[in-house]
CSV table of C-alpha atoms in Angstrom, one decimal:
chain,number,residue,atom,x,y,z
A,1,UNK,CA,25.1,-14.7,-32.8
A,2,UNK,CA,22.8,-14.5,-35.5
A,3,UNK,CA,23.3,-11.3,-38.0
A,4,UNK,CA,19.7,-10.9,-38.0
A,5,UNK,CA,19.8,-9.2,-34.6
A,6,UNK,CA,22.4,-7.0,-35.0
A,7,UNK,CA,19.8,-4.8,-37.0
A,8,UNK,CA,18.9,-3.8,-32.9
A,9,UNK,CA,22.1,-2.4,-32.1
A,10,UNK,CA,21.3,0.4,-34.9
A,11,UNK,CA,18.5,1.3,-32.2
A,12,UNK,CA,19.2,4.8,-30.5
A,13,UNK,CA,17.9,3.5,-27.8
A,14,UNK,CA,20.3,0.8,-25.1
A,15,UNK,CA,20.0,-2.4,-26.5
A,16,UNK,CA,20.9,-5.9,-24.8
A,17,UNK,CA,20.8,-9.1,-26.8
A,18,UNK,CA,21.3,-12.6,-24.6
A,19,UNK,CA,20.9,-16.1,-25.6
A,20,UNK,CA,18.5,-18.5,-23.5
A,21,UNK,CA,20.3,-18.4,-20.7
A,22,UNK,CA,20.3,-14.4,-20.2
A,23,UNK,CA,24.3,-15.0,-20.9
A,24,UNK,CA,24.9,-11.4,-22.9
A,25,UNK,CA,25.9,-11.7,-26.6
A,26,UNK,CA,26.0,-8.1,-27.4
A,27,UNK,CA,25.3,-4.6,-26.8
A,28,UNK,CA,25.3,-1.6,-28.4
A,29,UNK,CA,26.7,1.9,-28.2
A,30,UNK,CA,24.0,3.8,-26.7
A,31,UNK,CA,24.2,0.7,-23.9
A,32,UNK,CA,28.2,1.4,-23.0
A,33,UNK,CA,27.2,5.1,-22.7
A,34,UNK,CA,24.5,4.7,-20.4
A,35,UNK,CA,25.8,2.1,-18.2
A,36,UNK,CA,29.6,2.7,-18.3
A,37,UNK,CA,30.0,-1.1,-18.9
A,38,UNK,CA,32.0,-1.5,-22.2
A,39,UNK,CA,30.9,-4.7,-24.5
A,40,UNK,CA,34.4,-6.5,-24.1
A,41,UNK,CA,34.1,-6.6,-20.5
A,42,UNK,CA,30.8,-7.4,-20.5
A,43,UNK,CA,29.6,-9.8,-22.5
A,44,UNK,CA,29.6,-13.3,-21.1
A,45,UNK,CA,28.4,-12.6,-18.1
A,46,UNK,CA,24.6,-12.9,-17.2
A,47,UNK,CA,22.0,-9.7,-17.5
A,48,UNK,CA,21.1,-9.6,-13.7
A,49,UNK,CA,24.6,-7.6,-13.3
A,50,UNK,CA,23.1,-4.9,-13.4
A,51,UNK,CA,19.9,-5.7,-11.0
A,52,UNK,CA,19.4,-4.1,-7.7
A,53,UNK,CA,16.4,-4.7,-5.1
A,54,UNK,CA,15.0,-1.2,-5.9
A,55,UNK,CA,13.2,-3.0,-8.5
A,56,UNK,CA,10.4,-4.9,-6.9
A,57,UNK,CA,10.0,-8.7,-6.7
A,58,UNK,CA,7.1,-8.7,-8.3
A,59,UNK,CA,8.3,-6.7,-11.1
A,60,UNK,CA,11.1,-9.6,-12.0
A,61,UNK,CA,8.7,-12.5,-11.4
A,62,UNK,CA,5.9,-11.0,-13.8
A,63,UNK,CA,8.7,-10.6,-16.5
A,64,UNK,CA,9.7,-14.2,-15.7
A,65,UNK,CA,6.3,-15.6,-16.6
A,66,UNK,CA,6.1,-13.8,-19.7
A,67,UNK,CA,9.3,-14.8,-20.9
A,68,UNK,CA,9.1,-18.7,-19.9
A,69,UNK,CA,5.3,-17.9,-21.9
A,70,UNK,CA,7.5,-17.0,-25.0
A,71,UNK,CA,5.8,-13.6,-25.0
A,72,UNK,CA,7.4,-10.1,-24.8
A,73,UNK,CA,7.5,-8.0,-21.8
A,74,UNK,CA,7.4,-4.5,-20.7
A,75,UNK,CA,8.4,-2.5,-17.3
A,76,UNK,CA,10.0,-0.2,-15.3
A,77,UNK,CA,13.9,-1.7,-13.8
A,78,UNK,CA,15.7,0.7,-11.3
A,79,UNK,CA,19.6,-0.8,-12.1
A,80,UNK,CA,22.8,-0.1,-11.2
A,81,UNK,CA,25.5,1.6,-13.3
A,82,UNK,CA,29.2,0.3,-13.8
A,83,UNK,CA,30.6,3.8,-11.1
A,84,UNK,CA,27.5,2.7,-8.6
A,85,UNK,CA,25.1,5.1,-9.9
A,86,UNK,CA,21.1,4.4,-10.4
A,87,UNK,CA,19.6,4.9,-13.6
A,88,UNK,CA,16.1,4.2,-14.1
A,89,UNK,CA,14.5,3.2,-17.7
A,90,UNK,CA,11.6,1.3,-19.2
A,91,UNK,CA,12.3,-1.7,-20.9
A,92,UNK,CA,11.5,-3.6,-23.6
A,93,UNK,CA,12.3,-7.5,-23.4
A,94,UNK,CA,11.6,-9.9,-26.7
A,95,UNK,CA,12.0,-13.0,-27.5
A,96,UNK,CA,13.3,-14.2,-30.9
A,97,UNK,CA,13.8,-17.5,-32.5
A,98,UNK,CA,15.9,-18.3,-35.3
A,99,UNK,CA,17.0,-21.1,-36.9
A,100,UNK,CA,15.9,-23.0,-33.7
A,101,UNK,CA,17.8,-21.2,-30.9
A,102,UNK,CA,16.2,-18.7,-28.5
A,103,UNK,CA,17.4,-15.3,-28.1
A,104,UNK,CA,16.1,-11.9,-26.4
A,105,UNK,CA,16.6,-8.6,-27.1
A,106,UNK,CA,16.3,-5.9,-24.1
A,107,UNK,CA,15.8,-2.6,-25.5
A,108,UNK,CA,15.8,0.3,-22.7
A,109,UNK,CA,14.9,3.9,-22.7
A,110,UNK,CA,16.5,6.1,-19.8
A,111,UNK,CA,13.8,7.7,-18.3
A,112,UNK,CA,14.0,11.4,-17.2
A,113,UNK,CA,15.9,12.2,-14.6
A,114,UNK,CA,12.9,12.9,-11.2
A,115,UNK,CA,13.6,15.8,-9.2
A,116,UNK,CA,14.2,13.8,-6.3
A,117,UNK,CA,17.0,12.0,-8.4
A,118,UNK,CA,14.9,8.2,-7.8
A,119,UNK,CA,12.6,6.1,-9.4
A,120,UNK,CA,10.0,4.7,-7.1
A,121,UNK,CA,7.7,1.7,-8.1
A,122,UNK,CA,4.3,1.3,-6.2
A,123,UNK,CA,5.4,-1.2,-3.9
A,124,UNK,CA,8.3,1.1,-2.4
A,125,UNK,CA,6.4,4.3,-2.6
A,126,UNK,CA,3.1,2.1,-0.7
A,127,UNK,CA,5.9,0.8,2.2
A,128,UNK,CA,7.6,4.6,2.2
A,129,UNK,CA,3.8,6.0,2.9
A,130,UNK,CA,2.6,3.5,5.4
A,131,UNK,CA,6.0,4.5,7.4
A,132,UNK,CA,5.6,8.0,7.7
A,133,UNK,CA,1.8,7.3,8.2
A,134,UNK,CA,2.9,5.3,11.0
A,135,UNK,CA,5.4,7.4,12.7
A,136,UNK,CA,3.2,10.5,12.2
A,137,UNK,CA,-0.2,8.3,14.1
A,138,UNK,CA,1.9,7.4,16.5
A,139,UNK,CA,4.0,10.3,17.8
A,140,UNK,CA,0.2,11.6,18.2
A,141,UNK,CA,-0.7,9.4,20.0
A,142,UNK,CA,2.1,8.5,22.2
A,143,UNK,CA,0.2,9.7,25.7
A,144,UNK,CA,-1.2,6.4,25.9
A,145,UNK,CA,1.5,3.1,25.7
A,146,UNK,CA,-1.7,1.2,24.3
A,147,UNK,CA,-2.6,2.7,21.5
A,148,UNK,CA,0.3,1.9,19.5
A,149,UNK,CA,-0.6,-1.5,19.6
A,150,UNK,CA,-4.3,-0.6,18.7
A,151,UNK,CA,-3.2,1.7,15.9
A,152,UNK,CA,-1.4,-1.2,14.2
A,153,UNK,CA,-4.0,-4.2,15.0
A,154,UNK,CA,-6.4,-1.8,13.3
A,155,UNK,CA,-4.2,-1.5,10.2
A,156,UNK,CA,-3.5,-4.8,9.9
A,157,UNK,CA,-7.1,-6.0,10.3
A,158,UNK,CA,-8.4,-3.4,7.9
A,159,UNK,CA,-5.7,-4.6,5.4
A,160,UNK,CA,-6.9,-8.6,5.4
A,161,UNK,CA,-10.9,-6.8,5.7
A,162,UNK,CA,-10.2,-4.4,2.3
A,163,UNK,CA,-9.2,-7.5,0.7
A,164,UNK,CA,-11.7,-9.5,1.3
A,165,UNK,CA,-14.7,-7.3,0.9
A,166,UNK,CA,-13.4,-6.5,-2.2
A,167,UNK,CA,-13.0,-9.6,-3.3
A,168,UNK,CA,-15.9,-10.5,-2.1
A,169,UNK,CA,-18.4,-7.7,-3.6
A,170,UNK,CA,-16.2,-8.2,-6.9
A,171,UNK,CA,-15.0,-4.3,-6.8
A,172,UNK,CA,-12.0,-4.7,-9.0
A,173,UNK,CA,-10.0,-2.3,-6.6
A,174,UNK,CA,-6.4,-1.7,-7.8
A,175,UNK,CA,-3.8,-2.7,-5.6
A,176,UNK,CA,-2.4,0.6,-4.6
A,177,UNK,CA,-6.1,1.5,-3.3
A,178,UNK,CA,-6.1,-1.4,-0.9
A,179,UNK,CA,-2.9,-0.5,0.4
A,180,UNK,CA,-3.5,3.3,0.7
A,181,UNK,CA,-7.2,2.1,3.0
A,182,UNK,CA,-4.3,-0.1,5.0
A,183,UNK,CA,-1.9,2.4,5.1
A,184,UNK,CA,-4.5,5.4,6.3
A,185,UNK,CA,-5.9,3.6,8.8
A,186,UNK,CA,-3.2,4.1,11.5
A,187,UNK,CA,-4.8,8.0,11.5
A,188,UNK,CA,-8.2,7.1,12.2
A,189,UNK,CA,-8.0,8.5,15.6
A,190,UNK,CA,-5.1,11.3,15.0
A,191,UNK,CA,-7.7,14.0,16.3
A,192,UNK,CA,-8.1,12.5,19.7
A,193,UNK,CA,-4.3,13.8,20.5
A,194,UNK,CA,-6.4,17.3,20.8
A,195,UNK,CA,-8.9,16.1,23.1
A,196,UNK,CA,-7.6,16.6,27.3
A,197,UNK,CA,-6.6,13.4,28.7
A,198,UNK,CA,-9.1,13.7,31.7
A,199,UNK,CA,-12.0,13.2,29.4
A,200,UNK,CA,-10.6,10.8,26.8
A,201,UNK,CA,-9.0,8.5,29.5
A,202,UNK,CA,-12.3,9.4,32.1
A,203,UNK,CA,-13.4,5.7,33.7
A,204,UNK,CA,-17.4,5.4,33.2
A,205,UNK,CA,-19.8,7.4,31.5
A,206,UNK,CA,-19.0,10.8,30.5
A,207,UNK,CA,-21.3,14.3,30.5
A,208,UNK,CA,-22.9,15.8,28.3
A,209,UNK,CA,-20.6,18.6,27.4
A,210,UNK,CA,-17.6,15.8,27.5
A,211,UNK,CA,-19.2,13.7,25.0
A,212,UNK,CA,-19.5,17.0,22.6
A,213,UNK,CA,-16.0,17.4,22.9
A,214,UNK,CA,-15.1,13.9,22.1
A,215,UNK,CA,-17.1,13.7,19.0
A,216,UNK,CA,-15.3,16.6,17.6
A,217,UNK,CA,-11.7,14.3,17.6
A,218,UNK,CA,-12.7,14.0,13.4
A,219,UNK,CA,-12.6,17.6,12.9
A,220,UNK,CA,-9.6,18.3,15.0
A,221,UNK,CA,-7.9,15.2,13.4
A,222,UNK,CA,-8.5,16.9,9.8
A,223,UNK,CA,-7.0,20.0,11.3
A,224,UNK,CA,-3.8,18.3,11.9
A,225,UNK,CA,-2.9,16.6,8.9
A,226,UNK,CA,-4.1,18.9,6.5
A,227,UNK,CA,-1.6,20.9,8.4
A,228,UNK,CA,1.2,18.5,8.1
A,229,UNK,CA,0.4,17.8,4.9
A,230,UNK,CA,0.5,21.3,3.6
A,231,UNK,CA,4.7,21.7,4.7
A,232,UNK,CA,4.7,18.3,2.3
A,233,UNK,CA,3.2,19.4,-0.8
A,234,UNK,CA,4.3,16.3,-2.3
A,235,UNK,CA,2.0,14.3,-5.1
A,236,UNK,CA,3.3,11.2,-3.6
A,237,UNK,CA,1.2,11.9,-0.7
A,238,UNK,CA,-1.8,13.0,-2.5
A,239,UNK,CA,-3.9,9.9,-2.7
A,240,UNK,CA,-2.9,9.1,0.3
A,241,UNK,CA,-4.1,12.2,2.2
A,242,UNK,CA,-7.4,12.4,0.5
A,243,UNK,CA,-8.1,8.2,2.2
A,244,UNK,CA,-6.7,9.1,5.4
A,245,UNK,CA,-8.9,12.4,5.8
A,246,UNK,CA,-12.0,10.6,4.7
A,247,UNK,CA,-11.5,7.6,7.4
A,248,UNK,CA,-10.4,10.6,9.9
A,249,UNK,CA,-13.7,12.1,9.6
A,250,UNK,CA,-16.2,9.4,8.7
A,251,UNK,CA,-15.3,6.2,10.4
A,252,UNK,CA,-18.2,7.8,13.6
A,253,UNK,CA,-20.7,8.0,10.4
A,254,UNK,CA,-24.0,5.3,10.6
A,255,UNK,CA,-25.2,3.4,8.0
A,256,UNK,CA,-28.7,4.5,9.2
A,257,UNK,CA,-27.6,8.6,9.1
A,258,UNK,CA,-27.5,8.6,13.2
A,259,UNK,CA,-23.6,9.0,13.2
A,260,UNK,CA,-21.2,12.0,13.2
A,261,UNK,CA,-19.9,14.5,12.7
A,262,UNK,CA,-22.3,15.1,9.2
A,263,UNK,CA,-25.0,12.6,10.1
A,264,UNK,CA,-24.1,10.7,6.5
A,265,UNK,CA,-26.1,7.6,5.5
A,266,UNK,CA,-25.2,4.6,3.5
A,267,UNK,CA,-22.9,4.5,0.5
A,268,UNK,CA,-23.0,8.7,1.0
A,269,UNK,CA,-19.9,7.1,3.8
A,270,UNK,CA,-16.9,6.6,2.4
A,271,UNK,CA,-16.4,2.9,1.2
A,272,UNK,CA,-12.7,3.2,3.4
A,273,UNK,CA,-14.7,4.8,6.5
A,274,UNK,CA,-17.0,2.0,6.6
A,275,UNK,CA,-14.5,-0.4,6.9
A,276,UNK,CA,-12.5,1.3,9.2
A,277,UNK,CA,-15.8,1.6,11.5
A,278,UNK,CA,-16.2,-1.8,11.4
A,279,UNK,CA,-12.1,-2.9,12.1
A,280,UNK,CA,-12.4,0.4,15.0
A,281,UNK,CA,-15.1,-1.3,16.9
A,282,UNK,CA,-14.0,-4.6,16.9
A,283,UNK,CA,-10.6,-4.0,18.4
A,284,UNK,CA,-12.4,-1.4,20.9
A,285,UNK,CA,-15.1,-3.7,22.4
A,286,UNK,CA,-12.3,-6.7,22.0
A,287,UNK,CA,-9.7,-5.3,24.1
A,288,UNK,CA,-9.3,-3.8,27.6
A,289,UNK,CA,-9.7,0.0,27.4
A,290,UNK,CA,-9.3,2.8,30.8
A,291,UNK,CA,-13.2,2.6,31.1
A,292,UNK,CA,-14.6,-0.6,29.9
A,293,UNK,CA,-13.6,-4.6,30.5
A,294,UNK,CA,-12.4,-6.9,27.6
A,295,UNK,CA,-15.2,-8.3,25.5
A,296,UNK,CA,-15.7,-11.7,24.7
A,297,UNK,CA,-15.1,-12.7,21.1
A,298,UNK,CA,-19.1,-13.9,20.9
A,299,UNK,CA,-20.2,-10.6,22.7
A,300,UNK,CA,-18.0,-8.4,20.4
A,301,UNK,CA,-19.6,-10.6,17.3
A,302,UNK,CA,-22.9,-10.4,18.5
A,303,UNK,CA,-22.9,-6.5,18.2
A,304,UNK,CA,-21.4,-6.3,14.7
A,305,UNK,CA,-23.9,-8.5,13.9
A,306,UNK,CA,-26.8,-6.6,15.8
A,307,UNK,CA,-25.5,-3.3,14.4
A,308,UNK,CA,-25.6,-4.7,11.0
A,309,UNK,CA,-27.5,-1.9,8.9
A,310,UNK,CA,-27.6,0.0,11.8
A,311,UNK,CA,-24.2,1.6,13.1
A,312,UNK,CA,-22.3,-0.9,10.2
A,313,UNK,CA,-22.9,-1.2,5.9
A,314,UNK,CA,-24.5,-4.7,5.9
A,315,UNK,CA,-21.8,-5.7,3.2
A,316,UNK,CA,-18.9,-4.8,5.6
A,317,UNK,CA,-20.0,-6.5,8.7
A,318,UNK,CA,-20.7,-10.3,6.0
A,319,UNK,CA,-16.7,-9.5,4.8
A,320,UNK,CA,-15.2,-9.3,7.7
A,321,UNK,CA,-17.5,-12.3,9.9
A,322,UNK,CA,-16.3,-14.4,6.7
A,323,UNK,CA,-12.7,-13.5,8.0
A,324,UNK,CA,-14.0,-15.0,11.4
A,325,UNK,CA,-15.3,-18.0,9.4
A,326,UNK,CA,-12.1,-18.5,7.9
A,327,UNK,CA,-10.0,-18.5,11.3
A,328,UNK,CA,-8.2,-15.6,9.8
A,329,UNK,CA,-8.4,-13.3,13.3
A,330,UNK,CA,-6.3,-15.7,15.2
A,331,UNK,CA,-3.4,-13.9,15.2
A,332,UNK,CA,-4.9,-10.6,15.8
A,333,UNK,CA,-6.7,-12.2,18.6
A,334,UNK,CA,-3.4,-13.3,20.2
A,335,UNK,CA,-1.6,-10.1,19.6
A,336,UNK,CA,-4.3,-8.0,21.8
């Protein structure tokens, strides 16, 4: 190995040199500390020994590209120990060349130790959400052997929808929005578990009084996660609580103000509470419910596209009949 690099193993910090084939040259002190791996027994052998699929995909692709680009690279690995132990650090990767062969030096910084004793990256912490979300919509709901199906049509339509639209409209949405609107979705109808089965599941037209009572399932569905939510009290929930309680009580808004339970208009809605409206309805007037017959797919379309500026944003309703123009609802359609 060239002597220039082994300046780097000075570093306090873990250090890692390979050649161009990730086959380990050298490592330093503060590397054998942290790992438990000693440099005898270790070098030779490639870098991925200490890789574990707590680290995302994604993560090890992006560092690919940038590497195979010749540029350095910076993340976040969750690796294994030499005794089996996690340890979590952010990492450095750059490459060097020198007198015509490639090397690159990994220097990693342990990061401090989380309560919870894990590192999550978004990607886990986004699939550990949309579980509980999950279980917790559904255990509410579990009365009714259909809606468990409907729960999770409408989260996975409103998950191909948020894409679009915001491609679409160009809103430059990060990633872990899009999944939080996905993930919240499954609660849209959480209140209705406090609403007595002989009006929710009454066949025709309902009274007066019982329409009063439905209308107040946002209200009652706020009620019970802010309750659930409260024994949490965990920041990895945050986000996600503040998107499921504005589709819980905003996906009955109209675009015209006519909706409930605050009579909103327009972009006053909730950008996630429109699309939910839109996902809500479709799957409603799509499928057989207790008091109605199974739309046709033209009848359903037809409405979205009457109610456009009406019930629906405009902008919504154009994203999600471009999924229709795409083909993209044929497997939703099949799994109703």
């Amino acid at each position: 190995m060239n002597q220039q690099l082994n300046l780097f193993l000075q570093l306090a910090d873990a250090v890692i040199i390979t050649d161009a084939k990730h086959t380990i040259l050298r490592v330093n002190g503060a590397y054998e500390n942290i790992t438990g791996y000693q440099q005898e027994e270790i070098i030779g052998k490639r870098a991925g020994i200490l890789r574990t699929p707590y680290t995302s995909q994604s993560v090890y692709d992006g560092m690919k590209r940038a590497i195979q680009a010749g540029r350095p690279w910076s993340g976040v690995f969750t690796n294994r120990k030499r005794d089996k132990e996690l340890w979590h650090s952010s990492i450095t990767i750059t490459p060097f060349e020198i007198e015509g062969e490639l090397y690159f030096v990994g220097v990693f910084r342990e990061l401090e130790k989380l309560k919870q004793g894990l590192y999550l990256d978004e990607d886990r912490a986004s699939r550990m959400q949309g579980s509980l979300l999950k279980v917790l919509a559904i255990s509410c709901e579990i009365r009714d052997p259909g809606t468990e199906a409907h729960l999770s049509r409408v989260q996975n339509l409103t998950e191909l929808l948020v894409d679009r639209h915001n491609e679409r409209m160009e809103l430059a949405l990060p990633k872990a929005e899009l999944a939080r609107i996905a993930n919240a979705s499954i609660l849209h109808d959480i209140g209705k578990s406090g609403i007595p089965e002989g009006i929710l599941y009454k066949p025709g037209s309902l009274a007066d009084y019982e329409r009063t009572i439905i209308e107040m399932h946002p209200i009652i569905g706020i009620d019970i996660v802010d309750k659930i939510f409260a024994e949490l009290d965990d920041e990895l929930f945050e986000k996600e609580l503040q998107t499921a309680k504005n589709i819980i009580l905003y996906h009955h808004e109209r675009w015209d103000g006519t909706g409930y339970p605050h009579g909103l208009k327009g972009e006053a809605i909730p950008l996630e509470a429109r699309i939910v409206s839109v996902v809500d309805v479709f799957d409603a007037l799509s499928t057989k419910r207790s008091y109605k017959e199974k739309w046709s797919l033209d009848s359903t379309l037809h409405y979205l596209r009457d109610q456009r500026g009406r019930q629906f944003d405009p902008s919504v309703v154009d994203s999600f009949l471009s999924l229709v123009e795409d083909e993209l609802l044929v497997p939703h359609l099949a799994a109703q």
